[in-house]
Amino acid sequence: MEHAADSTHPRYNSLLKRKMIEDAAKIGMLADSALIAHGRGEAFDYLIGERTIESAMDATKEAAARLCAAERPVISLNGNVMALAAKPLLRCAAVIGADVEVNIFYRTPERMKVLMEYLKDAHVEIADQTPPEFDAEVWQKMVVEVRLLGNSPDGRIPGLEGPRANCHSDGILASDVILVPLEDGDRCEALVEMGKDVIVVDLNPLSRSAKMAKVTVVDELCRFAENLYVSCLNPASPNDNWDNPKILQTALEEIIAGAVESA
Ligand code: PTJ
């Protein structure tokens, strides 16, 4: 990837993610407000020390446990998520046995076309990149079994107005456990209202989505996706006594401590 900074730059990872977002914007994958959303995430990541805090790792393991134990697990992908982590999340879907569904807030036919094409290409690439844990033939089968949904929605998320409610009746609508990274508050609430086990990734522990979700991972999406893959290789059992408010409180305390330390 052509890039303004080399890998020795102290902010290399952050610059690399900006570049991924910029490139995705150029090809029409993103909502107009995507860069604002990314900037907000960056600010929180800066305060959290650009690292995976212990409570986020615990939440990631719980997410893996629930997704792997689910009957109809689905990973929902929006523009920002596709730009940053389409391939790692496809790898996770293959291990979990989940479907992926492109489901965007600012839905236009033009964006959906670009996103679905991008997803198909990523799917083909992932099938050819066998991780060391798997035999190539087994891996290819696992990847091929991941359905790529989003193109022909025939259902709607109840309680939401407009095209953002559109989804697949055999995908998001039928899911029991759903991973919605970087979700907006309304849709998160609507999915919870439907009785789904909603897992959110959001660096802002104060966001409505973070507060609404059953499991919230307060971590940067790319780090989360890598950790989720590893956790899904050897998942624990879901914890029925999961204390999500405590996870949010711990993240907030880490952010405040980080800000005080660096002041
Ligand atoms: O592609 P679309 O149309 O579905 O639109 C996607 C965006 C992200 C633009 C849309 O859902 C949106 O406006 O989201 P919000 O309400 O800005 O919320 C995004 C949340 O994700 C914010 O709380 C950010 O702090 C957080 N965030 C942004 N980037 C990251 C992140 N959290 C984790 N990792 C990131 N890389």
PDB file of C-alpha atoms and ligand atoms in Angstrom:
ATOM      1  CA  MET A   1       0.000   0.000   0.000  1.00  0.00           C
ATOM      2  CA  GLU A   2       1.430   3.432  -0.952  1.00  0.00           C
ATOM      3  CA  HIS A   3       1.815   5.277   2.260  1.00  0.00           C
ATOM      4  CA  ALA A   4       3.042   8.610   3.582  1.00  0.00           C
ATOM      5  CA  ALA A   5       4.858   7.076   6.572  1.00  0.00           C
ATOM      6  CA  ASP A   6       7.218   4.097   6.824  1.00  0.00           C
ATOM      7  CA  SER A   7       6.879   1.344   9.394  1.00  0.00           C
ATOM      8  CA  THR A   8       9.356   3.052  11.751  1.00  0.00           C
ATOM      9  CA  HIS A   9       7.060   6.053  12.191  1.00  0.00           C
ATOM     10  CA  PRO A  10       5.808   6.157  15.807  1.00  0.00           C
ATOM     11  CA  ARG A  11       2.223   6.567  14.640  1.00  0.00           C
ATOM     12  CA  TYR A  12       2.504   4.079  11.779  1.00  0.00           C
ATOM     13  CA  ASN A  13      -0.489   1.886  12.699  1.00  0.00           C
ATOM     14  CA  SER A  14      -2.737   4.872  13.102  1.00  0.00           C
ATOM     15  CA  LEU A  15      -1.582   6.369   9.784  1.00  0.00           C
ATOM     16  CA  LEU A  16      -2.069   3.036   8.048  1.00  0.00           C
ATOM     17  CA  LYS A  17      -5.689   2.867   9.218  1.00  0.00           C
ATOM     18  CA  ARG A  18      -6.286   6.435   8.046  1.00  0.00           C
ATOM     19  CA  LYS A  19      -4.952   5.420   4.644  1.00  0.00           C
ATOM     20  CA  MET A  20      -7.311   2.420   4.521  1.00  0.00           C
ATOM     21  CA  ILE A  21     -10.227   4.734   5.295  1.00  0.00           C
ATOM     22  CA  GLU A  22      -9.073   7.280   2.688  1.00  0.00           C
ATOM     23  CA  ASP A  23      -8.734   4.586   0.015  1.00  0.00           C
ATOM     24  CA  ALA A  24     -12.183   3.172   0.812  1.00  0.00           C
ATOM     25  CA  ALA A  25     -13.689   6.666   0.602  1.00  0.00           C
ATOM     26  CA  LYS A  26     -12.147   7.156  -2.845  1.00  0.00           C
ATOM     27  CA  ILE A  27     -13.884   4.085  -4.254  1.00  0.00           C
ATOM     28  CA  GLY A  28     -17.277   5.032  -2.796  1.00  0.00           C
ATOM     29  CA  MET A  29     -17.457   2.495   0.026  1.00  0.00           C
ATOM     30  CA  LEU A  30     -18.016   4.935   2.854  1.00  0.00           C
ATOM     31  CA  ALA A  31     -20.717   7.178   4.233  1.00  0.00           C
ATOM     32  CA  ASP A  32     -19.950  10.920   4.139  1.00  0.00           C
ATOM     33  CA  SER A  33     -19.623  10.922   7.921  1.00  0.00           C
ATOM     34  CA  ALA A  34     -17.286   7.892   8.004  1.00  0.00           C
ATOM     35  CA  LEU A  35     -14.148   9.959   8.527  1.00  0.00           C
ATOM     36  CA  ILE A  36     -15.754  11.758  11.452  1.00  0.00           C
ATOM     37  CA  ALA A  37     -16.675   8.420  13.027  1.00  0.00           C
ATOM     38  CA  HIS A  38     -13.123   7.170  12.470  1.00  0.00           C
ATOM     39  CA  GLY A  39     -11.653  10.325  14.027  1.00  0.00           C
ATOM     40  CA  ARG A  40     -13.815   9.872  17.092  1.00  0.00           C
ATOM     41  CA  GLY A  41     -12.551   6.316  17.410  1.00  0.00           C
ATOM     42  CA  GLU A  42      -8.946   7.495  17.017  1.00  0.00           C
ATOM     43  CA  ALA A  43      -9.356   9.993  19.837  1.00  0.00           C
ATOM     44  CA  PHE A  44     -10.612   7.321  22.218  1.00  0.00           C
ATOM     45  CA  ASP A  45      -7.892   4.920  21.124  1.00  0.00           C
ATOM     46  CA  TYR A  46      -5.274   7.566  21.855  1.00  0.00           C
ATOM     47  CA  LEU A  47      -6.647   7.976  25.374  1.00  0.00           C
ATOM     48  CA  ILE A  48      -6.769   4.235  25.953  1.00  0.00           C
ATOM     49  CA  GLY A  49      -3.103   3.979  24.940  1.00  0.00           C
ATOM     50  CA  GLU A  50      -3.674   2.258  21.561  1.00  0.00           C
ATOM     51  CA  ARG A  51      -3.604  -1.140  23.248  1.00  0.00           C
ATOM     52  CA  THR A  52      -6.067  -3.867  24.142  1.00  0.00           C
ATOM     53  CA  ILE A  53      -6.960  -3.411  27.796  1.00  0.00           C
ATOM     54  CA  GLU A  54      -7.605  -6.494  29.927  1.00  0.00           C
ATOM     55  CA  SER A  55     -11.374  -5.974  30.145  1.00  0.00           C
ATOM     56  CA  ALA A  56     -11.555  -5.690  26.340  1.00  0.00           C
ATOM     57  CA  MET A  57      -9.732  -8.991  25.985  1.00  0.00           C
ATOM     58  CA  ASP A  58     -12.212 -10.564  28.430  1.00  0.00           C
ATOM     59  CA  ALA A  59     -15.090  -9.162  26.357  1.00  0.00           C
ATOM     60  CA  THR A  60     -13.510 -10.483  23.153  1.00  0.00           C
ATOM     61  CA  LYS A  61     -13.301 -13.973  24.668  1.00  0.00           C
ATOM     62  CA  GLU A  62     -16.945 -13.716  25.731  1.00  0.00           C
ATOM     63  CA  ALA A  63     -17.866 -12.597  22.199  1.00  0.00           C
ATOM     64  CA  ALA A  64     -16.035 -15.635  20.782  1.00  0.00           C
ATOM     65  CA  ALA A  65     -17.794 -17.932  23.259  1.00  0.00           C
ATOM     66  CA  ARG A  66     -21.251 -16.633  22.320  1.00  0.00           C
ATOM     67  CA  LEU A  67     -20.643 -16.556  18.567  1.00  0.00           C
ATOM     68  CA  CYS A  68     -19.213 -20.081  18.534  1.00  0.00           C
ATOM     69  CA  ALA A  69     -22.106 -21.435  20.659  1.00  0.00           C
ATOM     70  CA  ALA A  70     -24.775 -19.682  18.548  1.00  0.00           C
ATOM     71  CA  GLU A  71     -27.196 -21.463  16.257  1.00  0.00           C
ATOM     72  CA  ARG A  72     -27.416 -18.609  13.729  1.00  0.00           C
ATOM     73  CA  PRO A  73     -24.393 -16.336  14.226  1.00  0.00           C
ATOM     74  CA  VAL A  74     -24.115 -13.322  11.917  1.00  0.00           C
ATOM     75  CA  ILE A  75     -21.396 -10.695  11.528  1.00  0.00           C
ATOM     76  CA  SER A  76     -22.816  -7.396  10.309  1.00  0.00           C
ATOM     77  CA  LEU A  77     -20.525  -5.214   8.193  1.00  0.00           C
ATOM     78  CA  ASN A  78     -20.828  -1.491   7.511  1.00  0.00           C
ATOM     79  CA  GLY A  79     -18.614   0.781   5.404  1.00  0.00           C
ATOM     80  CA  ASN A  80     -15.994   1.564   8.057  1.00  0.00           C
ATOM     81  CA  VAL A  81     -15.801  -2.062   9.157  1.00  0.00           C
ATOM     82  CA  MET A  82     -15.300  -3.241   5.582  1.00  0.00           C
ATOM     83  CA  ALA A  83     -12.576  -0.653   5.005  1.00  0.00           C
ATOM     84  CA  LEU A  84     -10.605  -1.671   8.087  1.00  0.00           C
ATOM     85  CA  ALA A  85     -11.293  -5.327   8.733  1.00  0.00           C
ATOM     86  CA  ALA A  86     -13.222  -7.151   5.986  1.00  0.00           C
ATOM     87  CA  LYS A  87     -10.612  -9.892   5.625  1.00  0.00           C
ATOM     88  CA  PRO A  88      -9.893 -10.602   9.317  1.00  0.00           C
ATOM     89  CA  LEU A  89     -13.633 -10.719  10.011  1.00  0.00           C
ATOM     90  CA  LEU A  90     -14.220 -13.097   7.101  1.00  0.00           C
ATOM     91  CA  ARG A  91     -11.558 -15.346   8.658  1.00  0.00           C
ATOM     92  CA  CYS A  92     -13.445 -15.187  11.957  1.00  0.00           C
ATOM     93  CA  ALA A  93     -16.734 -15.995  10.192  1.00  0.00           C
ATOM     94  CA  ALA A  94     -15.144 -19.074   8.639  1.00  0.00           C
ATOM     95  CA  VAL A  95     -13.973 -20.380  12.030  1.00  0.00           C
ATOM     96  CA  ILE A  96     -17.268 -19.541  13.765  1.00  0.00           C
ATOM     97  CA  GLY A  97     -19.451 -20.879  10.948  1.00  0.00           C
ATOM     98  CA  ALA A  98     -21.182 -17.484  10.690  1.00  0.00           C
ATOM     99  CA  ASP A  99     -22.722 -15.620   7.776  1.00  0.00           C
ATOM    100  CA  VAL A 100     -21.685 -12.059   7.039  1.00  0.00           C
ATOM    101  CA  GLU A 101     -24.202  -9.419   6.010  1.00  0.00           C
ATOM    102  CA  VAL A 102     -23.504  -5.961   4.659  1.00  0.00           C
ATOM    103  CA  ASN A 103     -25.912  -3.705   6.512  1.00  0.00           C
ATOM    104  CA  ILE A 104     -25.298   0.010   6.318  1.00  0.00           C
ATOM    105  CA  PHE A 105     -26.809   3.040   7.968  1.00  0.00           C
ATOM    106  CA  TYR A 106     -26.558   5.351   4.940  1.00  0.00           C
ATOM    107  CA  ARG A 107     -27.817   2.870   2.361  1.00  0.00           C
ATOM    108  CA  THR A 108     -27.599   3.691  -1.350  1.00  0.00           C
ATOM    109  CA  PRO A 109     -27.575   1.224  -4.266  1.00  0.00           C
ATOM    110  CA  GLU A 110     -24.197   2.638  -5.383  1.00  0.00           C
ATOM    111  CA  ARG A 111     -22.532   2.009  -2.015  1.00  0.00           C
ATOM    112  CA  MET A 112     -24.076  -1.457  -1.705  1.00  0.00           C
ATOM    113  CA  LYS A 113     -22.714  -2.420  -5.134  1.00  0.00           C
ATOM    114  CA  VAL A 114     -19.156  -1.329  -4.278  1.00  0.00           C
ATOM    115  CA  LEU A 115     -19.303  -2.987  -0.845  1.00  0.00           C
ATOM    116  CA  MET A 116     -20.635  -6.318  -2.152  1.00  0.00           C
ATOM    117  CA  GLU A 117     -17.974  -6.434  -4.868  1.00  0.00           C
ATOM    118  CA  TYR A 118     -15.255  -5.659  -2.347  1.00  0.00           C
ATOM    119  CA  LEU A 119     -16.579  -8.398  -0.060  1.00  0.00           C
ATOM    120  CA  LYS A 120     -16.658 -10.987  -2.850  1.00  0.00           C
ATOM    121  CA  ASP A 121     -13.027 -10.243  -3.769  1.00  0.00           C
ATOM    122  CA  ALA A 122     -11.965 -10.442  -0.111  1.00  0.00           C
ATOM    123  CA  HIS A 123     -13.794 -13.785   0.186  1.00  0.00           C
ATOM    124  CA  VAL A 124     -11.859 -15.248  -2.751  1.00  0.00           C
ATOM    125  CA  GLU A 125      -8.559 -13.963  -1.344  1.00  0.00           C
ATOM    126  CA  ILE A 126      -9.200 -15.349   2.126  1.00  0.00           C
ATOM    127  CA  ALA A 127     -10.021 -18.804   0.744  1.00  0.00           C
ATOM    128  CA  ASP A 128      -6.537 -18.907  -0.796  1.00  0.00           C
ATOM    129  CA  GLN A 129      -4.743 -17.832   2.385  1.00  0.00           C
ATOM    130  CA  THR A 130      -4.806 -20.919   4.583  1.00  0.00           C
ATOM    131  CA  PRO A 131      -3.873 -20.119   8.195  1.00  0.00           C
ATOM    132  CA  PRO A 132      -1.220 -22.420   9.718  1.00  0.00           C
ATOM    133  CA  GLU A 133      -3.864 -24.053  11.979  1.00  0.00           C
ATOM    134  CA  PHE A 134      -5.774 -25.555   9.026  1.00  0.00           C
ATOM    135  CA  ASP A 135      -5.348 -27.886   6.107  1.00  0.00           C
ATOM    136  CA  ALA A 136      -5.847 -25.978   2.810  1.00  0.00           C
ATOM    137  CA  GLU A 137      -8.792 -28.082   1.639  1.00  0.00           C
ATOM    138  CA  VAL A 138     -10.597 -27.850   4.992  1.00  0.00           C
ATOM    139  CA  TRP A 139      -9.997 -24.096   5.118  1.00  0.00           C
ATOM    140  CA  GLN A 140     -11.333 -23.518   1.608  1.00  0.00           C
ATOM    141  CA  LYS A 141     -14.528 -25.368   2.508  1.00  0.00           C
ATOM    142  CA  MET A 142     -14.940 -23.337   5.712  1.00  0.00           C
ATOM    143  CA  VAL A 143     -14.539 -20.071   3.812  1.00  0.00           C
ATOM    144  CA  VAL A 144     -16.837 -21.066   0.945  1.00  0.00           C
ATOM    145  CA  GLU A 145     -19.557 -21.916   3.474  1.00  0.00           C
ATOM    146  CA  VAL A 146     -19.619 -18.307   4.727  1.00  0.00           C
ATOM    147  CA  ARG A 147     -22.605 -16.729   2.969  1.00  0.00           C
ATOM    148  CA  LEU A 148     -22.179 -13.147   1.791  1.00  0.00           C
ATOM    149  CA  LEU A 149     -25.515 -11.441   2.401  1.00  0.00           C
ATOM    150  CA  GLY A 150     -26.746  -7.915   1.840  1.00  0.00           C
ATOM    151  CA  ASN A 151     -27.546  -7.722  -1.840  1.00  0.00           C
ATOM    152  CA  SER A 152     -31.188  -8.724  -1.810  1.00  0.00           C
ATOM    153  CA  PRO A 153     -32.756  -7.824   1.528  1.00  0.00           C
ATOM    154  CA  ASP A 154     -36.257  -9.234   1.958  1.00  0.00           C
ATOM    155  CA  GLY A 155     -36.855  -8.245   5.585  1.00  0.00           C
ATOM    156  CA  ARG A 156     -36.789  -5.213   7.850  1.00  0.00           C
ATOM    157  CA  ILE A 157     -35.521  -4.584  11.373  1.00  0.00           C
ATOM    158  CA  PRO A 158     -38.673  -3.611  13.298  1.00  0.00           C
ATOM    159  CA  GLY A 159     -38.677  -0.134  14.823  1.00  0.00           C
ATOM    160  CA  LEU A 160     -36.370   1.462  12.265  1.00  0.00           C
ATOM    161  CA  GLU A 161     -37.439   3.810   9.477  1.00  0.00           C
ATOM    162  CA  GLY A 162     -36.029   4.032   5.956  1.00  0.00           C
ATOM    163  CA  PRO A 163     -33.561   1.891   3.997  1.00  0.00           C
ATOM    164  CA  ARG A 164     -31.272   1.359   7.009  1.00  0.00           C
ATOM    165  CA  ALA A 165     -33.833  -1.183   8.292  1.00  0.00           C
ATOM    166  CA  ASN A 166     -33.411  -3.431   5.235  1.00  0.00           C
ATOM    167  CA  CYS A 167     -31.887  -6.827   5.928  1.00  0.00           C
ATOM    168  CA  HIS A 168     -32.061 -10.509   4.994  1.00  0.00           C
ATOM    169  CA  SER A 169     -34.776 -12.601   6.614  1.00  0.00           C
ATOM    170  CA  ASP A 170     -32.407 -15.602   6.701  1.00  0.00           C
ATOM    171  CA  GLY A 171     -29.482 -13.447   7.865  1.00  0.00           C
ATOM    172  CA  ILE A 172     -29.711 -10.641  10.427  1.00  0.00           C
ATOM    173  CA  LEU A 173     -33.423 -11.182  11.004  1.00  0.00           C
ATOM    174  CA  ALA A 174     -32.954 -14.883  11.835  1.00  0.00           C
ATOM    175  CA  SER A 175     -29.738 -14.470  13.846  1.00  0.00           C
ATOM    176  CA  ASP A 176     -29.592 -15.360  17.522  1.00  0.00           C
ATOM    177  CA  VAL A 177     -26.143 -13.873  18.172  1.00  0.00           C
ATOM    178  CA  ILE A 178     -25.035 -10.896  16.115  1.00  0.00           C
ATOM    179  CA  LEU A 179     -21.736  -9.035  16.018  1.00  0.00           C
ATOM    180  CA  VAL A 180     -22.287  -5.413  14.995  1.00  0.00           C
ATOM    181  CA  PRO A 181     -18.961  -3.597  15.159  1.00  0.00           C
ATOM    182  CA  LEU A 182     -19.175   0.240  15.157  1.00  0.00           C
ATOM    183  CA  GLU A 183     -22.962   0.211  15.231  1.00  0.00           C
ATOM    184  CA  ASP A 184     -25.200   3.242  15.637  1.00  0.00           C
ATOM    185  CA  GLY A 185     -27.311   3.426  18.788  1.00  0.00           C
ATOM    186  CA  ASP A 186     -30.729   3.145  17.140  1.00  0.00           C
ATOM    187  CA  ARG A 187     -29.996  -0.041  15.290  1.00  0.00           C
ATOM    188  CA  CYS A 188     -28.273  -1.587  18.260  1.00  0.00           C
ATOM    189  CA  GLU A 189     -31.349  -0.837  20.355  1.00  0.00           C
ATOM    190  CA  ALA A 190     -33.687  -2.258  17.695  1.00  0.00           C
ATOM    191  CA  LEU A 191     -31.686  -5.505  17.522  1.00  0.00           C
ATOM    192  CA  VAL A 192     -31.669  -5.826  21.314  1.00  0.00           C
ATOM    193  CA  GLU A 193     -35.449  -5.193  21.308  1.00  0.00           C
ATOM    194  CA  MET A 194     -35.782  -8.162  18.941  1.00  0.00           C
ATOM    195  CA  GLY A 195     -34.239 -10.334  21.662  1.00  0.00           C
ATOM    196  CA  LYS A 196     -30.898 -10.842  19.942  1.00  0.00           C
ATOM    197  CA  ASP A 197     -27.639 -11.314  21.757  1.00  0.00           C
ATOM    198  CA  VAL A 198     -25.887  -8.210  20.435  1.00  0.00           C
ATOM    199  CA  ILE A 199     -22.113  -7.842  20.567  1.00  0.00           C
ATOM    200  CA  VAL A 200     -20.680  -4.382  19.830  1.00  0.00           C
ATOM    201  CA  VAL A 201     -17.141  -3.128  19.272  1.00  0.00           C
ATOM    202  CA  ASP A 202     -16.812   0.545  20.165  1.00  0.00           C
ATOM    203  CA  LEU A 203     -13.903   2.525  21.531  1.00  0.00           C
ATOM    204  CA  ASN A 204     -16.355   4.920  23.151  1.00  0.00           C
ATOM    205  CA  PRO A 205     -17.685   3.253  26.315  1.00  0.00           C
ATOM    206  CA  LEU A 206     -20.210   6.092  26.677  1.00  0.00           C
ATOM    207  CA  SER A 207     -21.917   5.579  23.304  1.00  0.00           C
ATOM    208  CA  ARG A 208     -25.525   4.383  23.199  1.00  0.00           C
ATOM    209  CA  SER A 209     -24.462   1.230  21.329  1.00  0.00           C
ATOM    210  CA  ALA A 210     -21.827   0.455  23.945  1.00  0.00           C
ATOM    211  CA  LYS A 211     -24.387   0.827  26.731  1.00  0.00           C
ATOM    212  CA  MET A 212     -27.132  -1.015  24.882  1.00  0.00           C
ATOM    213  CA  ALA A 213     -25.185  -4.127  23.825  1.00  0.00           C
ATOM    214  CA  LYS A 214     -25.113  -7.385  25.754  1.00  0.00           C
ATOM    215  CA  VAL A 215     -21.342  -7.615  25.290  1.00  0.00           C
ATOM    216  CA  THR A 216     -19.271  -4.519  24.507  1.00  0.00           C
ATOM    217  CA  VAL A 217     -15.667  -4.726  23.399  1.00  0.00           C
ATOM    218  CA  VAL A 218     -14.000  -1.373  24.074  1.00  0.00           C
ATOM    219  CA  ASP A 219     -11.140  -1.902  21.665  1.00  0.00           C
ATOM    220  CA  GLU A 220      -9.963  -0.821  18.239  1.00  0.00           C
ATOM    221  CA  LEU A 221     -11.638  -2.852  15.508  1.00  0.00           C
ATOM    222  CA  CYS A 222      -8.471  -4.233  13.846  1.00  0.00           C
ATOM    223  CA  ARG A 223      -6.970  -5.369  17.150  1.00  0.00           C
ATOM    224  CA  PHE A 224     -10.334  -6.867  18.106  1.00  0.00           C
ATOM    225  CA  ALA A 225     -10.631  -8.827  14.851  1.00  0.00           C
ATOM    226  CA  GLU A 226      -7.198 -10.425  15.326  1.00  0.00           C
ATOM    227  CA  ASN A 227      -7.964 -11.307  18.966  1.00  0.00           C
ATOM    228  CA  LEU A 228     -11.391 -12.665  18.044  1.00  0.00           C
ATOM    229  CA  TYR A 229      -9.857 -15.047  15.514  1.00  0.00           C
ATOM    230  CA  VAL A 230      -7.477 -16.493  18.106  1.00  0.00           C
ATOM    231  CA  SER A 231     -10.254 -16.722  20.724  1.00  0.00           C
ATOM    232  CA  CYS A 232     -12.551 -18.544  18.288  1.00  0.00           C
ATOM    233  CA  LEU A 233      -9.958 -21.272  17.722  1.00  0.00           C
ATOM    234  CA  ASN A 234     -10.450 -22.381  21.316  1.00  0.00           C
ATOM    235  CA  PRO A 235     -13.637 -20.783  22.660  1.00  0.00           C
ATOM    236  CA  ALA A 236     -14.801 -20.991  26.260  1.00  0.00           C
ATOM    237  CA  SER A 237     -18.473 -21.473  27.213  1.00  0.00           C
ATOM    238  CA  PRO A 238     -20.676 -18.358  27.366  1.00  0.00           C
ATOM    239  CA  ASN A 239     -20.824 -16.717  30.784  1.00  0.00           C
ATOM    240  CA  ASP A 240     -24.467 -16.406  31.909  1.00  0.00           C
ATOM    241  CA  ASN A 241     -23.444 -13.915  34.602  1.00  0.00           C
ATOM    242  CA  TRP A 242     -21.638 -11.552  32.226  1.00  0.00           C
ATOM    243  CA  ASP A 243     -21.470  -8.080  33.804  1.00  0.00           C
ATOM    244  CA  ASN A 244     -21.362  -5.647  30.868  1.00  0.00           C
ATOM    245  CA  PRO A 245     -21.779  -2.407  32.887  1.00  0.00           C
ATOM    246  CA  LYS A 246     -18.650  -3.411  34.815  1.00  0.00           C
ATOM    247  CA  ILE A 247     -16.727  -3.789  31.533  1.00  0.00           C
ATOM    248  CA  LEU A 248     -17.798  -0.276  30.492  1.00  0.00           C
ATOM    249  CA  GLN A 249     -16.888   1.174  33.879  1.00  0.00           C
ATOM    250  CA  THR A 250     -13.433  -0.432  33.762  1.00  0.00           C
ATOM    251  CA  ALA A 251     -12.803   0.937  30.259  1.00  0.00           C
ATOM    252  CA  LEU A 252     -13.855   4.407  31.340  1.00  0.00           C
ATOM    253  CA  GLU A 253     -11.523   4.249  34.343  1.00  0.00           C
ATOM    254  CA  GLU A 254      -8.625   3.202  32.067  1.00  0.00           C
ATOM    255  CA  ILE A 255      -9.357   6.122  29.734  1.00  0.00           C
ATOM    256  CA  ILE A 256      -9.462   8.610  32.612  1.00  0.00           C
ATOM    257  CA  ALA A 257      -6.281   7.184  34.168  1.00  0.00           C
ATOM    258  CA  GLY A 258      -4.521   7.389  30.762  1.00  0.00           C
ATOM    259  CA  ALA A 259      -5.582  10.993  30.289  1.00  0.00           C
ATOM    260  CA  VAL A 260      -4.429  11.995  33.787  1.00  0.00           C
ATOM    261  CA  GLU A 261      -1.098  10.175  33.340  1.00  0.00           C
ATOM    262  CA  SER A 262      -0.269  11.903  30.063  1.00  0.00           C
ATOM    263  CA  ALA A 263      -1.393  15.387  31.218  1.00  0.00           C
TER     264      ALA A 263
HETATM  265  O1  PTJ B   1     -21.352   2.524   6.606  1.00  0.00           O
HETATM  266  P1  PTJ B   1     -22.529   3.071   7.322  1.00  0.00           P
HETATM  267  O2  PTJ B   1     -23.465   3.836   6.425  1.00  0.00           O
HETATM  268  O3  PTJ B   1     -23.278   2.014   8.099  1.00  0.00           O
HETATM  269  O4  PTJ B   1     -22.002   4.144   8.413  1.00  0.00           O
HETATM  270  C1  PTJ B   1     -21.009   3.747   9.348  1.00  0.00           C
HETATM  271  C2  PTJ B   1     -20.751   4.844  10.401  1.00  0.00           C
HETATM  272  C3  PTJ B   1     -19.590   4.356  11.294  1.00  0.00           C
HETATM  273  C4  PTJ B   1     -20.333   6.139   9.694  1.00  0.00           C
HETATM  274  C5  PTJ B   1     -22.052   5.066  11.204  1.00  0.00           C
HETATM  275  O5  PTJ B   1     -22.466   3.862  11.777  1.00  0.00           O
HETATM  276  C6  PTJ B   1     -21.868   6.118  12.264  1.00  0.00           C
HETATM  277  O6  PTJ B   1     -22.115   7.298  12.068  1.00  0.00           O
HETATM  278  O7  PTJ B   1     -21.420   5.649  13.443  1.00  0.00           O
HETATM  279  P2  PTJ B   1     -21.226   6.558  14.754  1.00  0.00           P
HETATM  280  O8  PTJ B   1     -22.560   6.856  15.354  1.00  0.00           O
HETATM  281  O9  PTJ B   1     -20.288   7.686  14.471  1.00  0.00           O
HETATM  282  O10 PTJ B   1     -20.513   5.534  15.717  1.00  0.00           O
HETATM  283  C7  PTJ B   1     -19.277   4.955  15.420  1.00  0.00           C
HETATM  284  C8  PTJ B   1     -18.603   4.566  16.752  1.00  0.00           C
HETATM  285  O11 PTJ B   1     -17.495   3.741  16.444  1.00  0.00           O
HETATM  286  C9  PTJ B   1     -18.071   5.765  17.566  1.00  0.00           C
HETATM  287  O12 PTJ B   1     -18.481   5.622  18.909  1.00  0.00           O
HETATM  288  C10 PTJ B   1     -16.531   5.640  17.455  1.00  0.00           C
HETATM  289  O13 PTJ B   1     -15.897   6.026  18.649  1.00  0.00           O
HETATM  290  C11 PTJ B   1     -16.350   4.155  17.185  1.00  0.00           C
HETATM  291  N1  PTJ B   1     -15.194   3.834  16.335  1.00  0.00           N
HETATM  292  C12 PTJ B   1     -14.776   4.473  15.226  1.00  0.00           C
HETATM  293  N2  PTJ B   1     -13.711   3.848  14.677  1.00  0.00           N
HETATM  294  C13 PTJ B   1     -13.461   2.769  15.459  1.00  0.00           C
HETATM  295  C14 PTJ B   1     -14.407   2.758  16.529  1.00  0.00           C
HETATM  296  N3  PTJ B   1     -14.422   1.797  17.469  1.00  0.00           N
HETATM  297  C15 PTJ B   1     -13.504   0.803  17.350  1.00  0.00           C
HETATM  298  N4  PTJ B   1     -12.575   0.761  16.365  1.00  0.00           N
HETATM  299  C16 PTJ B   1     -12.512   1.707  15.404  1.00  0.00           C
HETATM  300  N5  PTJ B   1     -11.600   1.623  14.415  1.00  0.00           N
END
